[in-house]
């Protein structure tokens, strides 16, 4: 598998586009057959979900109790601009950041078998996403700037490279004071071991969830985050040390995904202290790639017994979707707050007193739904408001967490509403960018109604397409999984597919999935806040979904499904604390 190595000799753009389209087409599930995958699971060769760099100095992050400082804010305050004071950068606040984004949140046990769950969800709980931190000296970590790998099992940071101060300063020139970087990379083999050719998609969903969980964790600390999407993937690989073949000798490689800047925003008093009117979307490539003065530490551990199984089409889509150029774009940073969250105008029947940390810790995927729980319309509308990036009013700053993504949103929701009080069951559409309503309408079945539900709040572009009982249909489309029909509602995330790829390039394929993962992460927490539960659904029959919508070409494609409702727990599972079991 070629992930992690350099692909600067990029394919011509049209070849790359054709390849990405072909990968997408060939990894569809059909009623008649599934995308190619191993016939059976080779349990003895299952990749370890925990990467370590052997020989790298390990810095334990303090294990904080829920009430320890920095204690988390109320969940509802995440969405109230300026409500959360910016916490000082320290090893404790970094510990919270990782706890709320990527740490182990519990161990589950059934009989003799025990497995870890984390703050971020993952397709098949396989956790392909690895995280890296590049930061200046912080008390409790290395005395100078350093690149660290996050070791989730230990809740610790392992030092991968010591950076010279001058190189670090040059790298972060143009960013607010105290800015640091978080990078994500995928061990594609972890997903391919189980899911075969469709695994590349699942890795991208998981990156989207990781971006979302990190953005939301940063918000609990009053910090901001922006994806530095202008960076070329070669630069990213060099920056994160993923192109260092010698450090991965005999170990599975990682595919560089993305990097984000996080900074303590200082907005608590109602004013932004950031002096930056604009922020670059890339880093000084020469500073990023000049690793001559770095002191590198550690060798990646081997994750599975045998060599990864080769899936040629994954290797091909890795190359085709590789971003081989740097965009020198900047984004304008609003000095003010984003607009107040419009969902505050919608009635909220649930108490807003739960802490964000509590909901993040308790977030779990529902394994089954009860087929009876319904949710109030007000709460349903709030959930939908929270996934609206609100591009329509020319805001320079979008609401959290959409302020982390620098591109125009390109994903809409096709909703199968089963049990929402005061709302007719049926098929609905939420246009996350209202300017796209007509394009969606032109592409969909002509017989759809496109009526606005009577109780729909102003400014929410939600349309009833067709009334009716969609429970059996939703379950059938999601690979026959009952969780899509026994819930209160389920949905397909409909991407503006071909036009986005033609506009931006084949590398944007991965971004479309990241956007869906971020939508999923918001909805997971919204479900917990509403007293229900959610589950991401990567297994669905692609083209049958498009047929239900009336999409007959690649203009719109469903990339990810999701479901929310009243959960049914499995009493055979025991829950154990996240850390300290082996101390
Ligand atoms: C991208 C993605 C796809 C998923 N697909 C399915 C699915 O098709 N069916 C299902 O039951 N669960 C699915 N899940 C839920 C995962 O199995 C779950 O996140 C994982 O077991 C970890 O559990 P947790 O979410 O409780 O931490 C998916 C999750 C993600 C993030």
Coordinates of C-alpha atoms and ligand atoms in Angstrom, one line a residue:
X1 CA 0.0 0.0 0.0
X2 CA 1.5 3.3 -1.0
X3 CA 0.0 5.7 1.6
X4 CA 2.5 8.1 3.1
X5 CA 4.9 8.2 0.3
X6 CA 5.3 11.2 -2.0
X7 CA 3.2 11.6 -5.1
X8 CA 4.4 14.9 -6.4
X9 CA 4.6 13.5 -9.9
X10 CA 0.8 14.1 -10.1
X11 CA -1.4 12.5 -12.8
X12 CA -2.9 14.8 -15.4
X13 CA -6.0 16.3 -13.8
X14 CA -8.5 14.5 -16.1
X15 CA -7.0 11.1 -15.4
X16 CA -7.2 11.8 -11.7
X17 CA -10.8 12.8 -12.0
X18 CA -11.7 9.7 -14.1
X19 CA -9.9 7.5 -11.5
X20 CA -11.7 9.0 -8.5
X21 CA -15.1 8.7 -10.3
X22 CA -14.2 5.1 -11.2
X23 CA -13.2 4.3 -7.6
X24 CA -16.5 5.8 -6.4
X25 CA -18.5 3.8 -8.9
X26 CA -16.7 0.5 -8.2
X27 CA -17.0 0.8 -4.5
X28 CA -20.8 1.2 -4.5
X29 CA -22.9 -1.4 -2.8
X30 CA -25.7 -2.8 -5.0
X31 CA -28.8 -4.9 -4.1
X32 CA -27.2 -7.7 -6.1
X33 CA -23.7 -7.5 -4.7
X34 CA -21.5 -5.6 -2.3
X35 CA -18.3 -3.7 -3.0
X36 CA -15.2 -6.0 -3.1
X37 CA -14.1 -7.0 0.4
X38 CA -12.4 -10.0 2.0
X39 CA -14.7 -13.0 2.0
X40 CA -14.1 -13.6 5.7
X41 CA -12.3 -11.8 8.5
X42 CA -8.7 -12.8 9.2
X43 CA -8.9 -12.3 13.0
X44 CA -5.4 -13.3 13.6
X45 CA -4.2 -10.5 11.3
X46 CA -6.4 -7.7 12.7
X47 CA -4.4 -4.5 12.8
X48 CA -3.7 -3.0 16.3
X49 CA -5.9 0.1 16.7
X50 CA -3.1 1.8 18.8
X51 CA 0.0 3.1 17.0
X52 CA 3.1 3.7 19.0
X53 CA 6.5 5.1 18.1
X54 CA 9.0 2.8 19.8
X55 CA 11.9 4.7 21.4
X56 CA 10.1 8.1 21.3
X57 CA 10.0 10.0 24.7
X58 CA 6.5 9.7 26.1
X59 CA 4.9 12.6 28.0
X60 CA 1.8 11.6 29.9
X61 CA -1.1 14.0 29.8
X62 CA -2.7 14.6 33.2
X63 CA -5.8 12.5 33.6
X64 CA -8.4 15.0 34.6
X65 CA -11.6 14.4 36.5
X66 CA -14.8 15.9 35.0
X67 CA -14.8 18.8 37.6
X68 CA -11.0 19.5 37.4
X69 CA -9.9 22.7 35.7
X70 CA -10.3 23.4 32.9
X71 CA -13.8 22.1 33.5
X72 CA -16.1 22.1 30.6
X73 CA -18.8 24.6 29.8
X74 CA -22.5 23.9 29.2
X75 CA -23.2 22.1 25.9
X76 CA -25.6 24.9 24.8
X77 CA -22.8 27.5 25.3
X78 CA -20.8 25.8 22.5
X79 CA -23.3 27.4 20.2
X80 CA -23.5 30.8 22.0
X81 CA -20.8 33.0 20.4
X82 CA -18.5 34.5 23.0
X83 CA -20.0 32.5 25.9
X84 CA -16.9 30.4 26.6
X85 CA -13.9 32.2 28.0
X86 CA -10.6 31.2 26.3
X87 CA -8.6 28.9 28.5
X88 CA -4.8 29.4 28.8
X89 CA -2.7 27.0 26.8
X90 CA -1.1 24.4 29.1
X91 CA -0.5 20.7 29.4
X92 CA -3.9 20.5 31.2
X93 CA -5.9 22.3 28.6
X94 CA -4.1 20.1 25.9
X95 CA -5.1 17.1 27.9
X96 CA -8.8 18.2 27.8
X97 CA -8.5 18.9 24.1
X98 CA -7.4 15.3 23.4
X99 CA -9.8 13.8 26.0
X100 CA -12.8 15.4 24.3
X101 CA -11.7 14.6 20.7
X102 CA -9.7 11.4 20.4
X103 CA -9.2 9.8 23.8
X104 CA -10.6 6.5 25.0
X105 CA -14.0 7.2 26.5
X106 CA -14.8 3.7 27.9
X107 CA -13.9 0.1 27.6
X108 CA -16.6 -2.4 26.7
X109 CA -16.5 -6.0 27.7
X110 CA -18.6 -9.0 26.6
X111 CA -17.4 -12.3 28.1
X112 CA -13.6 -12.4 27.8
X113 CA -13.5 -9.8 25.0
X114 CA -12.7 -6.2 25.8
X115 CA -12.5 -3.3 23.4
X116 CA -12.0 0.5 23.7
X117 CA -14.4 3.2 22.6
X118 CA -13.3 6.7 21.9
X119 CA -14.6 10.2 22.0
X120 CA -14.7 10.1 18.2
X121 CA -16.7 7.4 16.5
X122 CA -15.2 5.2 13.8
X123 CA -16.5 2.9 11.1
X124 CA -16.4 -0.6 12.5
X125 CA -14.6 0.8 15.6
X126 CA -11.4 0.3 13.7
X127 CA -10.0 3.8 14.2
X128 CA -7.7 4.4 11.2
X129 CA -7.2 8.1 12.2
X130 CA -3.9 9.0 13.9
X131 CA -3.3 12.5 15.3
X132 CA -0.2 14.7 15.5
X133 CA 0.5 17.9 17.4
X134 CA 3.1 20.5 16.4
X135 CA 3.5 23.0 19.2
X136 CA 5.9 25.4 20.8
X137 CA 7.4 24.6 24.2
X138 CA 4.8 24.0 26.9
X139 CA 5.5 23.2 30.5
X140 CA 5.3 19.5 31.0
X141 CA 6.3 18.6 27.5
X142 CA 9.6 18.9 25.6
X143 CA 11.5 22.2 26.4
X144 CA 11.4 23.4 22.8
X145 CA 9.0 23.2 19.9
X146 CA 8.1 19.6 19.0
X147 CA 6.1 17.3 16.8
X148 CA 4.2 14.8 18.9
X149 CA 2.1 11.7 18.1
X150 CA -1.0 11.3 20.3
X151 CA -1.0 7.8 21.9
X152 CA -4.7 7.3 22.7
X153 CA -4.3 4.2 24.9
X154 CA -1.9 5.9 27.2
X155 CA -3.5 9.4 26.8
X156 CA 0.1 10.7 26.2
X157 CA 2.1 12.5 23.6
X158 CA 5.2 10.9 22.1
X159 CA 7.8 13.2 20.8
X160 CA 8.5 12.5 17.2
X161 CA 10.7 15.4 16.4
X162 CA 12.3 18.3 18.1
X163 CA 12.0 21.5 16.0
X164 CA 14.5 24.3 16.0
X165 CA 12.8 27.4 17.4
X166 CA 13.6 29.6 14.4
X167 CA 12.1 27.1 11.9
X168 CA 8.9 26.8 14.1
X169 CA 8.5 30.5 14.2
X170 CA 8.9 30.8 10.5
X171 CA 6.4 28.0 10.0
X172 CA 3.7 29.7 12.0
X173 CA 4.4 33.2 10.8
X174 CA 1.1 34.9 10.0
X175 CA -0.9 33.0 12.6
X176 CA -2.2 34.3 15.9
X177 CA 0.0 34.1 19.0
X178 CA 0.1 30.6 20.7
X179 CA -1.2 28.9 17.5
X180 CA -0.4 25.2 17.2
X181 CA -1.1 22.6 14.6
X182 CA -3.1 19.3 14.7
X183 CA -2.5 16.9 11.9
X184 CA -4.5 13.8 10.9
X185 CA -3.3 10.7 9.0
X186 CA -5.0 7.4 8.3
X187 CA -3.8 3.8 8.5
X188 CA -5.9 2.8 5.6
X189 CA -5.1 -0.9 6.2
X190 CA -7.0 -0.8 9.5
X191 CA -10.3 -0.3 7.5
X192 CA -9.2 -2.3 4.5
X193 CA -8.6 -5.3 6.7
X194 CA -12.4 -5.6 7.2
X195 CA -14.0 -3.5 4.4
X196 CA -11.8 -4.1 1.4
X197 CA -12.1 -1.6 -1.4
X198 CA -14.7 0.7 0.2
X199 CA -12.3 1.3 3.1
X200 CA -10.8 4.5 1.6
X201 CA -14.3 6.1 1.9
X202 CA -14.6 5.0 5.5
X203 CA -11.2 6.5 6.4
X204 CA -12.4 9.8 5.0
X205 CA -15.6 9.7 7.0
X206 CA -13.5 9.1 10.1
X207 CA -11.2 12.0 9.3
X208 CA -14.4 14.2 9.1
X209 CA -15.5 12.9 12.5
X210 CA -12.0 13.6 13.9
X211 CA -12.1 17.2 12.5
X212 CA -15.5 17.7 14.1
X213 CA -14.5 16.2 17.5
X214 CA -11.4 18.3 17.5
X215 CA -13.2 21.5 16.5
X216 CA -15.9 21.0 19.2
X217 CA -13.2 20.1 21.8
X218 CA -11.4 23.3 21.0
X219 CA -14.7 25.2 21.5
X220 CA -15.1 23.8 25.0
X221 CA -11.8 25.7 25.8
X222 CA -12.9 28.9 24.0
X223 CA -10.4 28.1 21.2
X224 CA -10.8 28.4 17.4
X225 CA -9.7 26.1 14.7
X226 CA -9.3 26.3 10.9
X227 CA -8.3 23.6 8.4
X228 CA -5.2 24.7 6.5
X229 CA -6.6 23.3 3.3
X230 CA -4.2 25.0 1.0
X231 CA -1.3 22.7 1.9
X232 CA -0.1 20.1 -0.6
X233 CA -0.1 16.5 0.6
X234 CA 3.6 16.1 0.0
X235 CA 4.2 19.0 2.4
X236 CA 1.8 17.5 4.9
X237 CA 3.6 14.1 4.7
X238 CA 7.0 15.8 5.3
X239 CA 5.7 17.9 8.2
X240 CA 4.2 14.9 10.0
X241 CA 7.2 12.7 9.3
X242 CA 5.1 10.2 7.4
X243 CA 7.5 10.2 4.4
X244 CA 10.3 8.9 6.6
X245 CA 10.5 5.4 5.1
X246 CA 13.1 4.3 7.7
X247 CA 10.8 5.1 10.6
X248 CA 8.1 2.9 9.1
X249 CA 10.4 0.0 8.2
X250 CA 8.4 -3.2 8.7
X251 CA 5.4 -1.1 9.9
X252 CA 2.2 -0.1 8.1
X253 CA 2.3 3.4 6.5
X254 CA 0.0 6.3 7.2
X255 CA -1.7 8.4 4.6
X256 CA -1.5 12.2 5.3
X257 CA -5.0 13.7 5.5
X258 CA -5.0 17.3 6.8
X259 CA -3.7 19.8 9.2
X260 CA -5.5 22.4 11.2
X261 CA -4.4 25.4 13.2
X262 CA -5.9 25.9 16.6
X263 CA -5.5 29.1 18.6
X264 CA -6.8 30.5 21.9
X265 CA -9.2 33.1 20.6
X266 CA -9.5 35.4 23.6
X267 CA -13.1 36.3 22.8
X268 CA -14.5 35.9 26.3
X269 CA -15.0 39.5 27.0
X270 CA -16.9 40.0 23.7
X271 CA -14.0 41.2 21.7
X272 CA -11.5 39.3 19.6
X273 CA -7.9 39.9 20.6
X274 CA -6.5 38.2 17.5
X275 CA -4.8 40.9 15.5
X276 CA -5.1 38.9 12.3
X277 CA -7.5 40.3 9.8
X278 CA -6.6 37.4 7.4
X279 CA -5.2 34.0 7.9
X280 CA -3.2 31.9 5.4
X281 CA -4.6 28.5 4.4
X282 CA -1.2 27.0 4.0
X283 CA 2.2 27.1 5.7
X284 CA 5.5 28.3 4.5
X285 CA 6.3 25.1 2.5
X286 CA 10.1 25.6 2.8
X287 CA 9.9 25.8 6.6
X288 CA 7.6 22.7 6.6
X289 CA 9.9 20.6 4.5
X290 CA 13.2 21.8 5.8
X291 CA 13.7 19.0 8.4
X292 CA 17.5 19.0 8.2
X293 CA 17.9 20.4 11.7
X294 CA 15.2 18.3 13.3
X295 CA 16.0 15.5 15.8
X296 CA 13.6 12.7 15.0
X297 CA 12.7 10.0 17.5
X298 CA 10.9 6.7 17.4
X299 CA 10.0 3.9 15.0
X300 CA 6.4 3.1 14.1
X301 CA 5.1 -0.2 15.6
X302 CA 3.9 -3.0 13.4
X303 CA 0.1 -3.3 13.6
X304 CA -0.7 -6.7 12.2
X305 CA 1.1 -10.0 11.8
X306 CA 1.2 -10.2 8.1
X307 CA 1.7 -7.7 5.3
X308 CA -1.4 -5.6 4.5
X309 CA -3.6 -7.1 1.8
X310 CA -3.3 -5.1 -1.4
X311 CA -6.3 -3.5 -2.9
X312 CA -5.1 -2.0 -6.2
X313 CA -8.0 0.4 -6.6
X314 CA -7.2 1.9 -3.2
X315 CA -3.6 2.6 -4.2
X316 CA -5.0 4.2 -7.4
X317 CA -7.4 6.4 -5.6
X318 CA -4.8 7.5 -3.1
X319 CA -2.7 8.8 -6.0
X320 CA -5.6 10.3 -7.9
X321 CA -7.0 12.2 -4.9
X322 CA -3.5 13.4 -3.7
X323 CA -3.3 17.1 -3.5
X324 CA -0.1 17.9 -5.3
X325 CA -0.3 21.7 -5.3
X326 CA -0.3 24.4 -2.6
X327 CA -3.0 27.1 -2.7
X328 CA -1.7 30.4 -1.4
X329 CA -5.2 31.5 -0.4
X330 CA -6.1 33.4 2.7
X331 CA -9.3 33.6 4.6
X332 CA -10.7 36.7 6.2
X333 CA -11.0 36.3 9.9
X334 CA -13.9 38.2 11.3
X335 CA -12.9 40.3 14.3
X336 CA -16.3 40.0 15.8
X337 CA -18.5 37.0 16.8
X338 CA -20.5 35.0 14.4
X339 CA -24.2 35.7 14.4
X340 CA -26.2 34.3 17.3
X341 CA -27.2 30.7 16.7
X342 CA -30.6 30.9 15.0
X343 CA -31.7 27.7 16.8
X344 CA -32.2 29.8 19.9
X345 CA -35.4 31.1 18.4
X346 CA -36.7 27.6 18.2
X347 CA -38.4 26.1 21.3
X348 CA -36.1 23.8 23.1
X349 CA -38.0 21.4 25.4
X350 CA -34.8 19.8 26.9
X351 CA -32.8 21.4 29.6
X352 CA -29.7 23.1 28.4
X353 CA -27.8 22.5 31.7
X354 CA -25.8 19.5 30.7
X355 CA -22.1 20.1 30.3
X356 CA -20.4 19.6 27.0
X357 CA -17.9 17.3 28.5
X358 CA -20.6 15.0 29.9
X359 CA -22.2 14.7 26.5
X360 CA -18.9 14.1 24.8
X361 CA -17.9 11.4 27.3
X362 CA -21.3 9.6 27.1
X363 CA -21.5 9.8 23.2
X364 CA -22.0 6.2 21.9
X365 CA -23.4 4.7 18.7
X366 CA -26.8 3.1 19.3
X367 CA -26.7 -0.6 18.5
X368 CA -30.5 -0.8 18.1
X369 CA -33.5 1.5 18.3
X370 CA -36.8 0.9 20.1
X371 CA -39.1 1.7 17.1
X372 CA -41.3 3.9 19.4
X373 CA -39.4 7.0 20.7
X374 CA -40.3 10.2 18.9
X375 CA -38.7 13.6 19.2
X376 CA -40.3 17.0 19.4
X377 CA -40.4 19.0 16.2
X378 CA -38.6 21.9 18.0
X379 CA -35.7 19.6 18.9
X380 CA -35.5 18.2 15.4
X381 CA -35.4 21.7 13.9
X382 CA -32.6 22.7 16.4
X383 CA -30.6 19.7 15.2
X384 CA -31.0 20.7 11.6
X385 CA -30.1 24.4 12.4
X386 CA -26.9 23.2 13.9
X387 CA -25.8 21.5 10.7
X388 CA -26.5 24.7 8.7
X389 CA -23.2 26.4 7.7
X390 CA -25.2 29.5 6.8
X391 CA -23.4 30.8 3.8
X392 CA -26.3 32.7 2.5
X393 CA -26.0 35.9 4.3
X394 CA -22.4 36.6 3.3
X395 CA -21.1 36.2 6.8
X396 CA -17.3 36.4 7.1
X397 CA -17.5 33.9 9.9
X398 CA -19.7 30.9 10.0
X399 CA -21.0 29.4 13.2
X400 CA -19.0 26.7 15.0
X401 CA -18.0 24.1 13.8
X402 CA -18.5 25.2 10.2
X403 CA -15.9 28.0 10.7
X404 CA -13.2 25.2 10.6
X405 CA -13.9 24.3 6.9
X406 CA -12.7 26.9 4.5
X407 CA -14.7 25.6 1.5
X408 CA -18.3 26.3 0.4
X409 CA -20.5 23.6 1.8
X410 CA -21.5 21.0 -0.8
X411 CA -23.6 18.4 1.2
X412 CA -27.3 18.4 1.7
X413 CA -29.6 16.0 3.7
X414 CA -32.3 13.7 2.4
X415 CA -34.2 12.9 5.5
X416 CA -36.5 9.9 6.2
X417 CA -38.7 11.2 9.0
X418 CA -40.4 8.4 10.9
X419 CA -41.2 9.8 14.4
X420 CA -41.0 13.5 14.8
X421 CA -44.0 15.1 16.7
X422 CA -46.1 17.4 14.6
X423 CA -44.3 16.5 11.4
X424 CA -45.8 14.2 8.7
X425 CA -43.6 11.1 8.2
X426 CA -42.0 11.0 4.8
X427 CA -39.1 12.0 2.7
X428 CA -37.7 15.5 3.3
X429 CA -34.8 17.5 2.0
X430 CA -32.6 20.0 3.9
X431 CA -30.6 22.3 1.5
X432 CA -27.6 23.2 3.6
X433 CA -26.9 25.9 1.0
X434 CA -30.2 27.5 0.1
X435 CA -28.8 28.8 -3.2
X436 CA -28.7 25.2 -4.4
X437 CA -32.4 24.5 -3.9
X438 CA -33.3 24.9 -7.6
X439 CA -30.4 22.7 -8.7
X440 CA -31.5 20.0 -6.3
X441 CA -35.1 20.4 -7.4
X442 CA -34.1 20.1 -11.1
X443 CA -32.1 16.9 -10.5
X444 CA -34.8 15.2 -8.3
X445 CA -38.0 13.5 -9.3
X446 CA -40.5 16.0 -10.9
X447 CA -43.4 14.6 -8.8
X448 CA -41.9 15.7 -5.5
X449 CA -43.9 18.3 -3.5
X450 CA -41.2 20.7 -2.3
X451 CA -43.6 22.2 0.4
X452 CA -42.4 23.9 3.5
X453 CA -43.7 22.1 6.7
X454 CA -46.2 24.3 8.5
X455 CA -44.1 24.5 11.7
X456 CA -40.7 24.9 10.1
X457 CA -38.8 27.9 11.5
X458 CA -37.9 30.8 9.2
X459 CA -34.6 30.4 7.5
X460 CA -34.5 26.6 7.6
X461 CA -34.5 25.4 4.0
X462 CA -36.4 22.2 4.8
X463 CA -38.8 20.7 2.3
X464 CA -41.3 17.9 2.3
X465 CA -40.7 15.9 -0.9
X466 CA -43.2 13.1 -0.3
X467 CA -45.4 12.1 2.6
X468 CA -45.5 8.5 3.6
X469 CA -44.1 5.7 5.8
X470 CA -40.5 5.5 4.8
X471 CA -39.4 3.1 7.6
X472 CA -39.0 -0.1 5.5
X473 CA -37.5 1.9 2.6
X474 CA -34.9 3.6 4.8
X475 CA -33.8 0.2 6.4
X476 CA -33.7 -1.5 3.0
X477 CA -31.5 1.3 1.5
X478 CA -29.1 1.2 4.5
X479 CA -28.0 -2.4 3.7
X480 CA -31.1 -3.8 5.4
X481 CA -30.1 -2.4 8.8
X482 CA -33.1 -1.9 11.1
X483 CA -31.4 1.1 12.8
X484 CA -32.4 3.2 9.8
X485 CA -36.1 2.4 10.1
X486 CA -36.6 1.9 13.9
X487 CA -35.2 5.4 14.7
X488 CA -37.0 8.8 14.8
X489 CA -35.3 9.8 11.6
X490 CA -32.5 8.7 9.4
X491 CA -30.9 10.4 6.5
X492 CA -28.6 10.3 3.5
X493 CA -25.9 13.0 3.0
X494 CA -26.2 14.1 -0.6
X495 CA -23.1 15.7 -2.0
X496 CA -22.8 18.0 -5.0
X497 CA -20.5 15.4 -6.5
X498 CA -19.4 15.8 -10.1
X499 CA -19.6 19.6 -10.2
X500 CA -17.4 19.8 -7.0
X501 CA -14.8 17.5 -8.4
X502 CA -14.7 19.3 -11.7
X503 CA -14.5 22.7 -10.0
X504 CA -11.8 21.9 -7.5
X505 CA -10.1 18.8 -8.7
X506 CA -10.0 15.1 -7.8
X507 CA -8.4 15.9 -4.4
X508 CA -11.7 17.4 -3.3
X509 CA -13.2 13.9 -3.3
X510 CA -11.8 13.4 0.2
X511 CA -13.1 16.8 1.4
X512 CA -16.7 15.8 0.5
X513 CA -16.4 12.9 2.9
X514 CA -14.8 15.1 5.6
X515 CA -17.8 17.4 5.4
X516 CA -20.2 14.5 5.8
X517 CA -18.2 13.3 8.9
X518 CA -18.4 16.7 10.4
X519 CA -22.2 16.8 9.9
X520 CA -22.3 13.3 11.6
X521 CA -20.2 14.5 14.6
X522 CA -22.6 17.5 15.2
X523 CA -25.6 15.2 15.0
X524 CA -24.1 12.6 17.3
X525 CA -23.8 15.2 20.1
X526 CA -27.1 16.8 19.3
X527 CA -28.7 13.3 19.7
X528 CA -27.1 13.0 23.2
X529 CA -28.2 16.5 24.1
X530 CA -31.8 15.6 23.1
X531 CA -31.8 12.5 25.3
X532 CA -31.7 10.1 22.3
X533 CA -28.8 8.5 20.5
X534 CA -27.4 8.3 17.0
X535 CA -25.4 6.0 14.7
X536 CA -23.3 6.7 11.6
X537 CA -24.1 4.4 8.7
X538 CA -21.4 3.7 6.1
X539 CA -23.2 0.7 4.6
X540 CA -25.9 1.7 2.2
X541 CA -26.9 0.8 -1.3
X542 CA -25.7 3.8 -3.3
X543 CA -27.6 3.8 -6.5
X544 CA -31.0 2.7 -5.0
X545 CA -30.8 5.8 -2.8
X546 CA -30.2 7.9 -5.9
X547 CA -33.2 6.2 -7.6
X548 CA -35.4 7.1 -4.6
X549 CA -34.3 10.7 -5.0
X550 CA -34.6 10.7 -8.8
X551 CA -30.9 11.4 -9.4
X552 CA -29.9 9.7 -12.6
X553 CA -26.3 10.9 -13.0
X554 CA -23.3 11.7 -10.9
X555 CA -24.4 15.3 -10.2
X556 CA -25.5 14.3 -6.7
X557 CA -24.3 11.2 -4.8
X558 CA -25.2 10.0 -1.3
X559 CA -21.9 9.6 0.6
X560 CA -22.9 8.8 4.2
X561 CA -26.1 7.8 6.1
X562 CA -27.0 8.5 9.7
X563 CA -29.8 7.7 12.1
X564 CA -31.2 9.1 15.4
X565 CA -33.7 7.8 17.8
X566 CA -34.5 6.0 21.1
X567 CA -31.7 3.5 21.8
X568 CA -32.0 0.0 23.1
X569 CA -28.9 -1.0 25.1
X570 CA -27.4 -4.5 25.0
X571 CA -27.5 -5.7 28.6
X572 CA -24.7 -8.3 27.9
X573 CA -22.1 -5.5 27.6
X574 CA -20.2 -4.2 30.7
X575 CA -18.8 -0.7 30.6
X576 CA -15.4 0.0 32.2
X577 CA -13.6 3.3 32.8
X578 CA -11.3 4.7 30.0
X579 CA -8.0 4.8 31.9
X580 CA -6.5 3.2 35.0
X581 CA -7.6 -0.4 34.4
X582 CA -4.0 -1.6 34.1
X583 CA -2.3 0.9 36.5
Ligands
LIG1 C1 -18.2 6.4 9.1 C2 -18.9 5.5 10.0 C3 -19.7 4.5 9.5 C4 -20.5 3.6 10.3 N1 -21.3 2.7 9.8 C5 -22.1 1.9 10.6 C6 -23.0 1.0 10.0 O1 -23.1 0.9 8.8 N2 -23.8 0.3 10.9 C7 -23.6 0.4 12.2 O2 -24.3 -0.3 13.0 N3 -22.7 1.2 12.8 C8 -22.0 2.0 12.0 N4 -21.1 2.9 12.6 C9 -21.0 3.0 14.0 C10 -19.6 2.4 14.5 O3 -19.7 1.0 14.4 C11 -19.3 3.0 15.8 O4 -18.9 4.3 15.7 C12 -18.1 2.2 16.4 O5 -18.4 0.9 16.8 C13 -17.6 2.9 17.7 O6 -18.6 3.0 18.6 P1 -19.0 4.4 19.3 O7 -19.5 5.2 18.1 O8 -20.0 4.0 20.3 O9 -17.8 5.0 19.9 C14 -20.4 3.8 11.7 C15 -19.6 4.8 12.3 C16 -18.9 5.6 11.4 C17 -18.1 6.8 12.0

